[in-house]
PDB file of C-alpha atoms in Angstrom:
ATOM      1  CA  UNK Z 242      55.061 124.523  68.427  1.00 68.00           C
ATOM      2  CA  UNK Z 243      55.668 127.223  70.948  1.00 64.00           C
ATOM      3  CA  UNK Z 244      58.903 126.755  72.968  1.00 90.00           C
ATOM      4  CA  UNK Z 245      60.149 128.915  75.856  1.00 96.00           C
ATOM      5  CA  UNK Z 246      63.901 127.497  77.150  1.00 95.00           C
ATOM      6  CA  UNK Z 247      65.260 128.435  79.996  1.00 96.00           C
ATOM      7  CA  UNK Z 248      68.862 128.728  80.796  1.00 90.00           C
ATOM      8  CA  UNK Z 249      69.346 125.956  83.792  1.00 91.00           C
ATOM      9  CA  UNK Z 250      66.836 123.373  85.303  1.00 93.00           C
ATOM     10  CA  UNK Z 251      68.999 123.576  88.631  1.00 96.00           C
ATOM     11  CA  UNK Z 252      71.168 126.414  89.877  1.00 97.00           C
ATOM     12  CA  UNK Z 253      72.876 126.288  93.250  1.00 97.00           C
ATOM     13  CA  UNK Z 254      74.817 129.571  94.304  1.00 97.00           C
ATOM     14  CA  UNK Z 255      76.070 131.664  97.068  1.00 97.00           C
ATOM     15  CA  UNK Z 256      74.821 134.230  99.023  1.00 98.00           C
ATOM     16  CA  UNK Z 257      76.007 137.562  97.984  1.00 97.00           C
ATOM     17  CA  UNK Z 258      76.401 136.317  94.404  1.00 97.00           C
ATOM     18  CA  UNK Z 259      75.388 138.094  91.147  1.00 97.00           C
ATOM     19  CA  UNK Z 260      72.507 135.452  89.005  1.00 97.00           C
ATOM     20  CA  UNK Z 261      71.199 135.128  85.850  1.00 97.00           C
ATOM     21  CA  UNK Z 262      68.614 133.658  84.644  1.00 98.00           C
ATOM     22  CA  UNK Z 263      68.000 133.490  80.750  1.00 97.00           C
ATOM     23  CA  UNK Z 264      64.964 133.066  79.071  1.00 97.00           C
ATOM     24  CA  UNK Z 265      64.458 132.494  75.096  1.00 97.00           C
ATOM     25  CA  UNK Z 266      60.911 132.383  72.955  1.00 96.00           C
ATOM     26  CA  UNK Z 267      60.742 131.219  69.704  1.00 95.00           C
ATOM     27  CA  UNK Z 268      57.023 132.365  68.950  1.00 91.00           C
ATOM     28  CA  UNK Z 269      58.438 135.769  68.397  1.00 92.00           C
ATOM     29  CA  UNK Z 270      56.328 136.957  71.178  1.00 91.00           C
ATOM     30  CA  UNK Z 271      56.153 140.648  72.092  1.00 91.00           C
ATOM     31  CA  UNK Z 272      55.609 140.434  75.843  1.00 91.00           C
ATOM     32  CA  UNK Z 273      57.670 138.084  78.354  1.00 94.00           C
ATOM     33  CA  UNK Z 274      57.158 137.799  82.002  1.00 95.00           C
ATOM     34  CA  UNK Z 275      59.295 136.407  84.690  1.00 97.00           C
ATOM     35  CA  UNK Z 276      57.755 134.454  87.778  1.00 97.00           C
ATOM     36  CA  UNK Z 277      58.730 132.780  91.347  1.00 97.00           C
ATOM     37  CA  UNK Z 278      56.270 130.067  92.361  1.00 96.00           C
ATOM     38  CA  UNK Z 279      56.441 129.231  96.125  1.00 94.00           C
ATOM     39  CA  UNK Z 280      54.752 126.018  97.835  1.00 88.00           C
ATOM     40  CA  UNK Z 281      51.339 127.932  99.300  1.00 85.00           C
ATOM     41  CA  UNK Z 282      51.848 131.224  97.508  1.00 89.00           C
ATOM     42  CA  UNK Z 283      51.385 130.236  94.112  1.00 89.00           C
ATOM     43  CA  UNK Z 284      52.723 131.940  90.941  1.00 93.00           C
ATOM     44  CA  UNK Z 285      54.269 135.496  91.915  1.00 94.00           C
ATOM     45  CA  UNK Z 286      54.737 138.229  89.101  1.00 94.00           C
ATOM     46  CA  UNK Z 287      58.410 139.718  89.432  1.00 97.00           C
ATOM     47  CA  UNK Z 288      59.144 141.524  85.987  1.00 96.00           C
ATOM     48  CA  UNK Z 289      57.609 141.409  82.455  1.00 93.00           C
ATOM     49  CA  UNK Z 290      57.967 143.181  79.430  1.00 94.00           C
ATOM     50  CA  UNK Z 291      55.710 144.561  76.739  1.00 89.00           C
ATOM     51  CA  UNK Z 292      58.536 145.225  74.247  1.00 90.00           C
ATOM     52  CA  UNK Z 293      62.725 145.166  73.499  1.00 92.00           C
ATOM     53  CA  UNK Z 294      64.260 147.393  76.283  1.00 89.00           C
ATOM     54  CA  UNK Z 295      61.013 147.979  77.976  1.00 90.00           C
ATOM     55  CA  UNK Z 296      60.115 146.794  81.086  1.00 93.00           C
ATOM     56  CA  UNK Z 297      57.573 146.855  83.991  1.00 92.00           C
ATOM     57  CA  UNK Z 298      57.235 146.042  87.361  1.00 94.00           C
ATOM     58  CA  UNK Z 299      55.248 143.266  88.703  1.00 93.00           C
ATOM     59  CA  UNK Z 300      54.086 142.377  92.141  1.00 91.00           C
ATOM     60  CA  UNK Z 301      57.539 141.607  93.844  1.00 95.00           C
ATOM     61  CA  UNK Z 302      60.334 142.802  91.899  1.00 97.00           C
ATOM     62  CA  UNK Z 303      62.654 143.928  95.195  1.00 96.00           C
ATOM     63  CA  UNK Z 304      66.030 142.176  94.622  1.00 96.00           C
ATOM     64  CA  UNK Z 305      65.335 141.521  91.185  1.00 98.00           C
ATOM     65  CA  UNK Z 306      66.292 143.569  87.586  1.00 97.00           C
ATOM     66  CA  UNK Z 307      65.690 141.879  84.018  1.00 97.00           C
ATOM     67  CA  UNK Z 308      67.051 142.772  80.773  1.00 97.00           C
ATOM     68  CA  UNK Z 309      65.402 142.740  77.390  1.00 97.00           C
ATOM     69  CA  UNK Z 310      67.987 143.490  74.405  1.00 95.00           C
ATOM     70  CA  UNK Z 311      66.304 141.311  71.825  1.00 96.00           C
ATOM     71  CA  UNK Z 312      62.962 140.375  71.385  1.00 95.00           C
ATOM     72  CA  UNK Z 313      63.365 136.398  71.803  1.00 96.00           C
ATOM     73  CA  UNK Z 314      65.433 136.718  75.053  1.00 97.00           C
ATOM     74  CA  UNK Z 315      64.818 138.129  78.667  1.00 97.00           C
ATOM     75  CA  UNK Z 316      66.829 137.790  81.823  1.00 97.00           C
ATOM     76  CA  UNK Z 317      66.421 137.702  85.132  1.00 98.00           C
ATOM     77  CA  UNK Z 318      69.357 139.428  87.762  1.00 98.00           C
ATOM     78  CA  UNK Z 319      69.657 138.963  90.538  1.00 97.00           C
ATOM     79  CA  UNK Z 320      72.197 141.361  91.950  1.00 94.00           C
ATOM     80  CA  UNK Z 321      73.080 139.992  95.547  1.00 97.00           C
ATOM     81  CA  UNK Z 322      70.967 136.189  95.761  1.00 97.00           C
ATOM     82  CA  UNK Z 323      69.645 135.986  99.188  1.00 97.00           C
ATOM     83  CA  UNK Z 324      68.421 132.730 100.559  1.00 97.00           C
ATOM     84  CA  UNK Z 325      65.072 134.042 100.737  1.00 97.00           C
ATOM     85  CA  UNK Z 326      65.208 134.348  96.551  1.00 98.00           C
ATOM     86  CA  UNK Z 327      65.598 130.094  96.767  1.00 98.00           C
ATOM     87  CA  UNK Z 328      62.821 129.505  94.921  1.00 97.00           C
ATOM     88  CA  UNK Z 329      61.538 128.166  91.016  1.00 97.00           C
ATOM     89  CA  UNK Z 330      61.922 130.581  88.380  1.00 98.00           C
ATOM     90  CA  UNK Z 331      59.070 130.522  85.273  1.00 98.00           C
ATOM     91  CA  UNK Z 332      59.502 132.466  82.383  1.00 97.00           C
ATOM     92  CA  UNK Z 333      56.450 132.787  80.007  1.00 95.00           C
ATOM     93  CA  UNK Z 334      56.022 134.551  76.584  1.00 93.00           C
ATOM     94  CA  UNK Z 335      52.698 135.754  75.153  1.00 89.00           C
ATOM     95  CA  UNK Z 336      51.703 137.203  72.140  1.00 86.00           C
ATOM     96  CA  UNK Z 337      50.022 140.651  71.942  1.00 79.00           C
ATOM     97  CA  UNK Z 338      47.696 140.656  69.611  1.00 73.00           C
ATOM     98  CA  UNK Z 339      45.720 137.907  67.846  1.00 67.00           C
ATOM     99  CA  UNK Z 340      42.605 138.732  70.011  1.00 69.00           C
ATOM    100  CA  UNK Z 341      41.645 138.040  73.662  1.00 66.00           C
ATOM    101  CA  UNK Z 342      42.815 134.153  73.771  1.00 66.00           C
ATOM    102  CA  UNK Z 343      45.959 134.856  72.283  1.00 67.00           C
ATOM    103  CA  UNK Z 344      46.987 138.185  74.464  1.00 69.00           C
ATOM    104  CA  UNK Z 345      46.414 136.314  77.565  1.00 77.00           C
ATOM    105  CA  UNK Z 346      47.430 132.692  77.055  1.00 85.00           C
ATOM    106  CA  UNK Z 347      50.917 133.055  78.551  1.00 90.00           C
ATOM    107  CA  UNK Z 348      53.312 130.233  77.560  1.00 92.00           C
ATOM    108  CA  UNK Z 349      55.545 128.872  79.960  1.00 95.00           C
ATOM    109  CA  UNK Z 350      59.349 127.678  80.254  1.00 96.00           C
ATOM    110  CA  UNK Z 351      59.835 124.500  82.463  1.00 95.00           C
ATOM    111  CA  UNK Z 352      61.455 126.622  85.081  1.00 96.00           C
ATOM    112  CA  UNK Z 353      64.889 126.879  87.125  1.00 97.00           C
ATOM    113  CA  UNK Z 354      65.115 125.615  90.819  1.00 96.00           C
ATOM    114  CA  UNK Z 355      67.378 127.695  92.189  1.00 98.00           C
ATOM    115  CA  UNK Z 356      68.874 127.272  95.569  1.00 98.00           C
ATOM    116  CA  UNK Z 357      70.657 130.224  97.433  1.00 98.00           C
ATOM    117  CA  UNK Z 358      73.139 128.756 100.218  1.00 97.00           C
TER     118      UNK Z 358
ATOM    119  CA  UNK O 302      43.462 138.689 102.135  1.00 72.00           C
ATOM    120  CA  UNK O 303      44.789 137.370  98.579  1.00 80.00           C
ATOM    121  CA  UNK O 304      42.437 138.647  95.718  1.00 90.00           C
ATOM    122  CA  UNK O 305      42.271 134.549  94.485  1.00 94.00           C
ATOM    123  CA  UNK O 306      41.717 131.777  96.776  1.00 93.00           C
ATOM    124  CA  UNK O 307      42.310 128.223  96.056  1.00 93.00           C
ATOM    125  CA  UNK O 308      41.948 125.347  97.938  1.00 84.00           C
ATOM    126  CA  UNK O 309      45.878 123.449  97.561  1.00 79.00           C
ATOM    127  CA  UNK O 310      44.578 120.275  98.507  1.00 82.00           C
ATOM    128  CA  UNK O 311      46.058 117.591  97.798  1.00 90.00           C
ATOM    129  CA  UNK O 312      43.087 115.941  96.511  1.00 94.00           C
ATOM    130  CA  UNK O 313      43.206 112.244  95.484  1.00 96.00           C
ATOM    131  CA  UNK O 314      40.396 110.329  93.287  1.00 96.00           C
ATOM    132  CA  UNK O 315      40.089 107.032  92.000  1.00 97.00           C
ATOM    133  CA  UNK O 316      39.968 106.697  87.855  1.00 97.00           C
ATOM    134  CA  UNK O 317      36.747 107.434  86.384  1.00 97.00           C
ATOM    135  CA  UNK O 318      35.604 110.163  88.722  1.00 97.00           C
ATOM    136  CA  UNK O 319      34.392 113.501  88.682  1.00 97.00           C
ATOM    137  CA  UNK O 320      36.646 115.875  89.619  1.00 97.00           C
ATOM    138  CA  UNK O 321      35.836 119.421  90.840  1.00 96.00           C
ATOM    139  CA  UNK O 322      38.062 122.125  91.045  1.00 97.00           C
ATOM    140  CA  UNK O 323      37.238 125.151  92.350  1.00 96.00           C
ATOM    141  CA  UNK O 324      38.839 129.191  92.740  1.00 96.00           C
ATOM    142  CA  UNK O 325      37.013 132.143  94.845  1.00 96.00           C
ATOM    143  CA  UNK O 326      38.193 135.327  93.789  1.00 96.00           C
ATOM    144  CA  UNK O 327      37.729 139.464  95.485  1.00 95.00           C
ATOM    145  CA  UNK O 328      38.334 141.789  92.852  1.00 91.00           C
ATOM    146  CA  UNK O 329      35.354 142.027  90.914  1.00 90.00           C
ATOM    147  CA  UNK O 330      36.812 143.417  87.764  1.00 88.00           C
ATOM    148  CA  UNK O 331      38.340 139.810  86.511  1.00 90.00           C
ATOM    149  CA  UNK O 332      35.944 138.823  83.375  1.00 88.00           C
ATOM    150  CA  UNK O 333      39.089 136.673  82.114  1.00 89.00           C
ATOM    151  CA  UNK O 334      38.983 133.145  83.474  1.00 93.00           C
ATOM    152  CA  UNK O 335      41.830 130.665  82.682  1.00 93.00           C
ATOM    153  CA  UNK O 336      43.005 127.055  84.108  1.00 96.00           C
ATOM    154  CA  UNK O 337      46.606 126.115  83.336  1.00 96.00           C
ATOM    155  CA  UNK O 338      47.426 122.529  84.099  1.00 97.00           C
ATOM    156  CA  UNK O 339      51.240 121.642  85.770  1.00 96.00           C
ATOM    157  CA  UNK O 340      52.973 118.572  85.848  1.00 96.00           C
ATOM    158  CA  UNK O 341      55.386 117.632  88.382  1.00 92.00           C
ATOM    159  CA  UNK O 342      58.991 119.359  87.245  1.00 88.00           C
ATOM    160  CA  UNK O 343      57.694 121.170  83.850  1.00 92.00           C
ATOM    161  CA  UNK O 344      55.682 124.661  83.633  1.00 94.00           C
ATOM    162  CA  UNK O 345      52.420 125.526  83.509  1.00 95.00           C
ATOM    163  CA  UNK O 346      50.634 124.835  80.197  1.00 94.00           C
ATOM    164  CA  UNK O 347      46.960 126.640  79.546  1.00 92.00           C
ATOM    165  CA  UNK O 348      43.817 124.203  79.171  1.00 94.00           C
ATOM    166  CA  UNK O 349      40.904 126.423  79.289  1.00 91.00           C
ATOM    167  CA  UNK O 350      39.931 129.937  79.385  1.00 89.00           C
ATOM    168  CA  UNK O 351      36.456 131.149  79.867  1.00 88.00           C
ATOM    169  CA  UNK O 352      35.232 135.056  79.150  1.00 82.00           C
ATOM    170  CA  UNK O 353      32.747 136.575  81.911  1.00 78.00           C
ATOM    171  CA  UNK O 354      30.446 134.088  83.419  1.00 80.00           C
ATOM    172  CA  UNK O 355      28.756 130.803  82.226  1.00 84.00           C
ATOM    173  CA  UNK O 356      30.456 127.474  81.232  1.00 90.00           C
ATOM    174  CA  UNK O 357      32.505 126.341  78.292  1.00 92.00           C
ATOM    175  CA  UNK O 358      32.975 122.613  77.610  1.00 94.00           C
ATOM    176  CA  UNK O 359      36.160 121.038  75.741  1.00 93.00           C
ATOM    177  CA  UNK O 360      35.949 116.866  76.052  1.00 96.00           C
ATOM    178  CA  UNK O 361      36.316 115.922  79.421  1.00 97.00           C
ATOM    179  CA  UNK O 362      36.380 119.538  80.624  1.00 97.00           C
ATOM    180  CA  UNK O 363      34.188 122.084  81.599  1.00 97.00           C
ATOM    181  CA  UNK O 364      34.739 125.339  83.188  1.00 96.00           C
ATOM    182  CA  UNK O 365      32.261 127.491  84.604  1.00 95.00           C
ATOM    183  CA  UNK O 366      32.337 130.851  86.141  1.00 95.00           C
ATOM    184  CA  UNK O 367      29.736 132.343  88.711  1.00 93.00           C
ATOM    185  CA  UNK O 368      30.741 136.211  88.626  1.00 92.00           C
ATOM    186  CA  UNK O 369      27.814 136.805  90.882  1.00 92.00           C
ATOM    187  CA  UNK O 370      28.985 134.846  93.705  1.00 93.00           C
ATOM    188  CA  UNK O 371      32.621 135.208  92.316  1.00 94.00           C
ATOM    189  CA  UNK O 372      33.563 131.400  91.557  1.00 94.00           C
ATOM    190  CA  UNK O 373      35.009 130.017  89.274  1.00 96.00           C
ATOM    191  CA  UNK O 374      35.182 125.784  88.595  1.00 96.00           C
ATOM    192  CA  UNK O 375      37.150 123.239  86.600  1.00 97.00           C
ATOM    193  CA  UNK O 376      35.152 119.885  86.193  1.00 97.00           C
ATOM    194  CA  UNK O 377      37.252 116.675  84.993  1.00 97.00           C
ATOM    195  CA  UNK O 378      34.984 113.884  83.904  1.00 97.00           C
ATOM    196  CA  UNK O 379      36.223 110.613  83.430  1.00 98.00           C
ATOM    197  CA  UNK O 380      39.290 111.498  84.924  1.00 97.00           C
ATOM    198  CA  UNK O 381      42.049 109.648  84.395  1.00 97.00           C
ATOM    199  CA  UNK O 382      45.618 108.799  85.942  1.00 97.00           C
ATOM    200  CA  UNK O 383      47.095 111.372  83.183  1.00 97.00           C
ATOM    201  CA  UNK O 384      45.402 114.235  84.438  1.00 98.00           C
ATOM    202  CA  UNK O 385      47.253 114.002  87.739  1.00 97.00           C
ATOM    203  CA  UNK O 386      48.634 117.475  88.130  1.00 97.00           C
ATOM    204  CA  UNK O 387      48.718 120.787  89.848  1.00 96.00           C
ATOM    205  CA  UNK O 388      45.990 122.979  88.608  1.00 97.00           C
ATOM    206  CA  UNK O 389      46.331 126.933  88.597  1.00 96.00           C
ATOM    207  CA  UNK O 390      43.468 128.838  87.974  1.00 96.00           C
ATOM    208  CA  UNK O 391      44.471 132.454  86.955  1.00 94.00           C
ATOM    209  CA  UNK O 392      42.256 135.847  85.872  1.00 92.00           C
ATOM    210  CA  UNK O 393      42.475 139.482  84.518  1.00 88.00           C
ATOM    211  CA  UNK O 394      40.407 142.370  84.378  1.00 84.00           C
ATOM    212  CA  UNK O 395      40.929 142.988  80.656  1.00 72.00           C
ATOM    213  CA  UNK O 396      41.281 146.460  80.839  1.00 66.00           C
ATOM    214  CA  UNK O 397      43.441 148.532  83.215  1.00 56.00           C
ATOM    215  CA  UNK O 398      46.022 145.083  83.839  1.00 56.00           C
ATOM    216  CA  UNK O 399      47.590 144.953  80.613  1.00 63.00           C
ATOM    217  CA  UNK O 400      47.236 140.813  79.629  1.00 70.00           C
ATOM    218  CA  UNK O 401      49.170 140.446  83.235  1.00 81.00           C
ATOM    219  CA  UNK O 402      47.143 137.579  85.393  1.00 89.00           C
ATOM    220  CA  UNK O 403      46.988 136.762  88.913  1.00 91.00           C
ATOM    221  CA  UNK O 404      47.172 133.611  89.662  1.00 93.00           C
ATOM    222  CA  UNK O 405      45.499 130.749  92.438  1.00 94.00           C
ATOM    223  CA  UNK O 406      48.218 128.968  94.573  1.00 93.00           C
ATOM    224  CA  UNK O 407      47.123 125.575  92.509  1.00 94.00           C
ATOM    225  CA  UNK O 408      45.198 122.735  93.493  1.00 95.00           C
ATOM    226  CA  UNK O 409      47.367 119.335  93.499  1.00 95.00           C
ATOM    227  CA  UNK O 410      45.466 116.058  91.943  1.00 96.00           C
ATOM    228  CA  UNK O 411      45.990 112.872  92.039  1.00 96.00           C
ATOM    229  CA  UNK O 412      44.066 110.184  90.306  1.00 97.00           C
ATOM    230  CA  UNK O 413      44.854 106.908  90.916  1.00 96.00           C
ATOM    231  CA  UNK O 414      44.182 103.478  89.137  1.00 91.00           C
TER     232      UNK O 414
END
């Protein structure tokens, strides 16, 4: 059974402070993605990563760096939190090969709430 | 204008109806159709993905996809107070996106007894 953990259900922090947010796979999953979901805009791409120490931008990744240093783990850093990065955090692993079902069918942590004060 | 469209209801039923569920979309390279299904407080899990157009059936669900008019649907049959949920439909354009998908904003259900 595929499981993707994430470090904290509910983070409250600062403004100004330095966050991160861990992911782990057990699937042994080549590509891992990191997402903010927002009431009205949906699921939001910030970072993923096709491979260890490689990664890619995604649709909003201003504010945001990851790190990959082993396959099963990726992290999410957020240098200076602004309140405007309060939000839910979803990490999701997928495998990259197996054919087309398997490539795209992304599995998902249950996600961190993280407030920004 | 957002290249996926959906409609965030919330949409309540009563037990044993039909639902519809529904996703317009602009870019017409997307030929890879999913619907992941969200409970309150946990992430996204996948239920069904469809490849170009037509419909694909699994129990109580079908999805169908209408690249001509660029639609896609989720139908629930039957539906029952265990499918209440947030549903995300999400797509890809197979080639040139790497297996990265763009997601709707989610449609929130609720089927009560």
């Amino acid at each position: 059974d595929v499981k993707v953990t994430q470090s904290s259900r509910y983070l409250v922090k600062r403004t100004g402070e330095k966050v991160f947010l861990e992911c782990v796979q057990d699937m042994d999953h080549e590509n891992m993605f990191w997402y903010r979901q927002d009431p009205g805009l949906g699921l939001r791409l910030i970072y993923f990563s096709y491979d260890v120490k490689m990664k890619e931008k995604g649709d909003i990744p201003e504010g945001y760096s990851v790190s990959r240093e082993k396959k099963e783990r990726f992290s999410l850093i957020l240098e200076s939190a602004s309140t405007n990065q309060t939000s839910m955090y979803l990490c999701a692993s997928s495998s990259a090969g197996g054919g087309l079902a398997k490539y795209y069918e992304q599995y998902f942590g249950p996600g961190t709430r993280l407030t920004v004060t | 204008q957002k290249e996926v469209e959906q409609d965030p209801g919330p949409l309540s039923v009563p037990e044993g109806a039909i639902v519809s569920l529904n996703c317009t979309y602009s870019n017409s390279a997307f030929q890879y159709f999913m619907w992941y299904r969200q409970y309150s407080r946990k992430g996204p899990e996948l239920l069904m993905y469809t490849y170009s157009s037509g419909n694909k059936e699994d129990g109580r669900f079908t999805a169908q996809v209408d690249k001509s008019s660029k639609y896609i649907s989720l139908f629930i049959r039957d539906s029952q107070p265990s499918d209440s949920a947030t549903y995300l439909c999400a797509m890809s354009p197979l080639t040139g996106g790497g297996n990265k998908l763009t997601f709707g904003t989610g449609t929130q259900l609720k089927v009560e007894l």
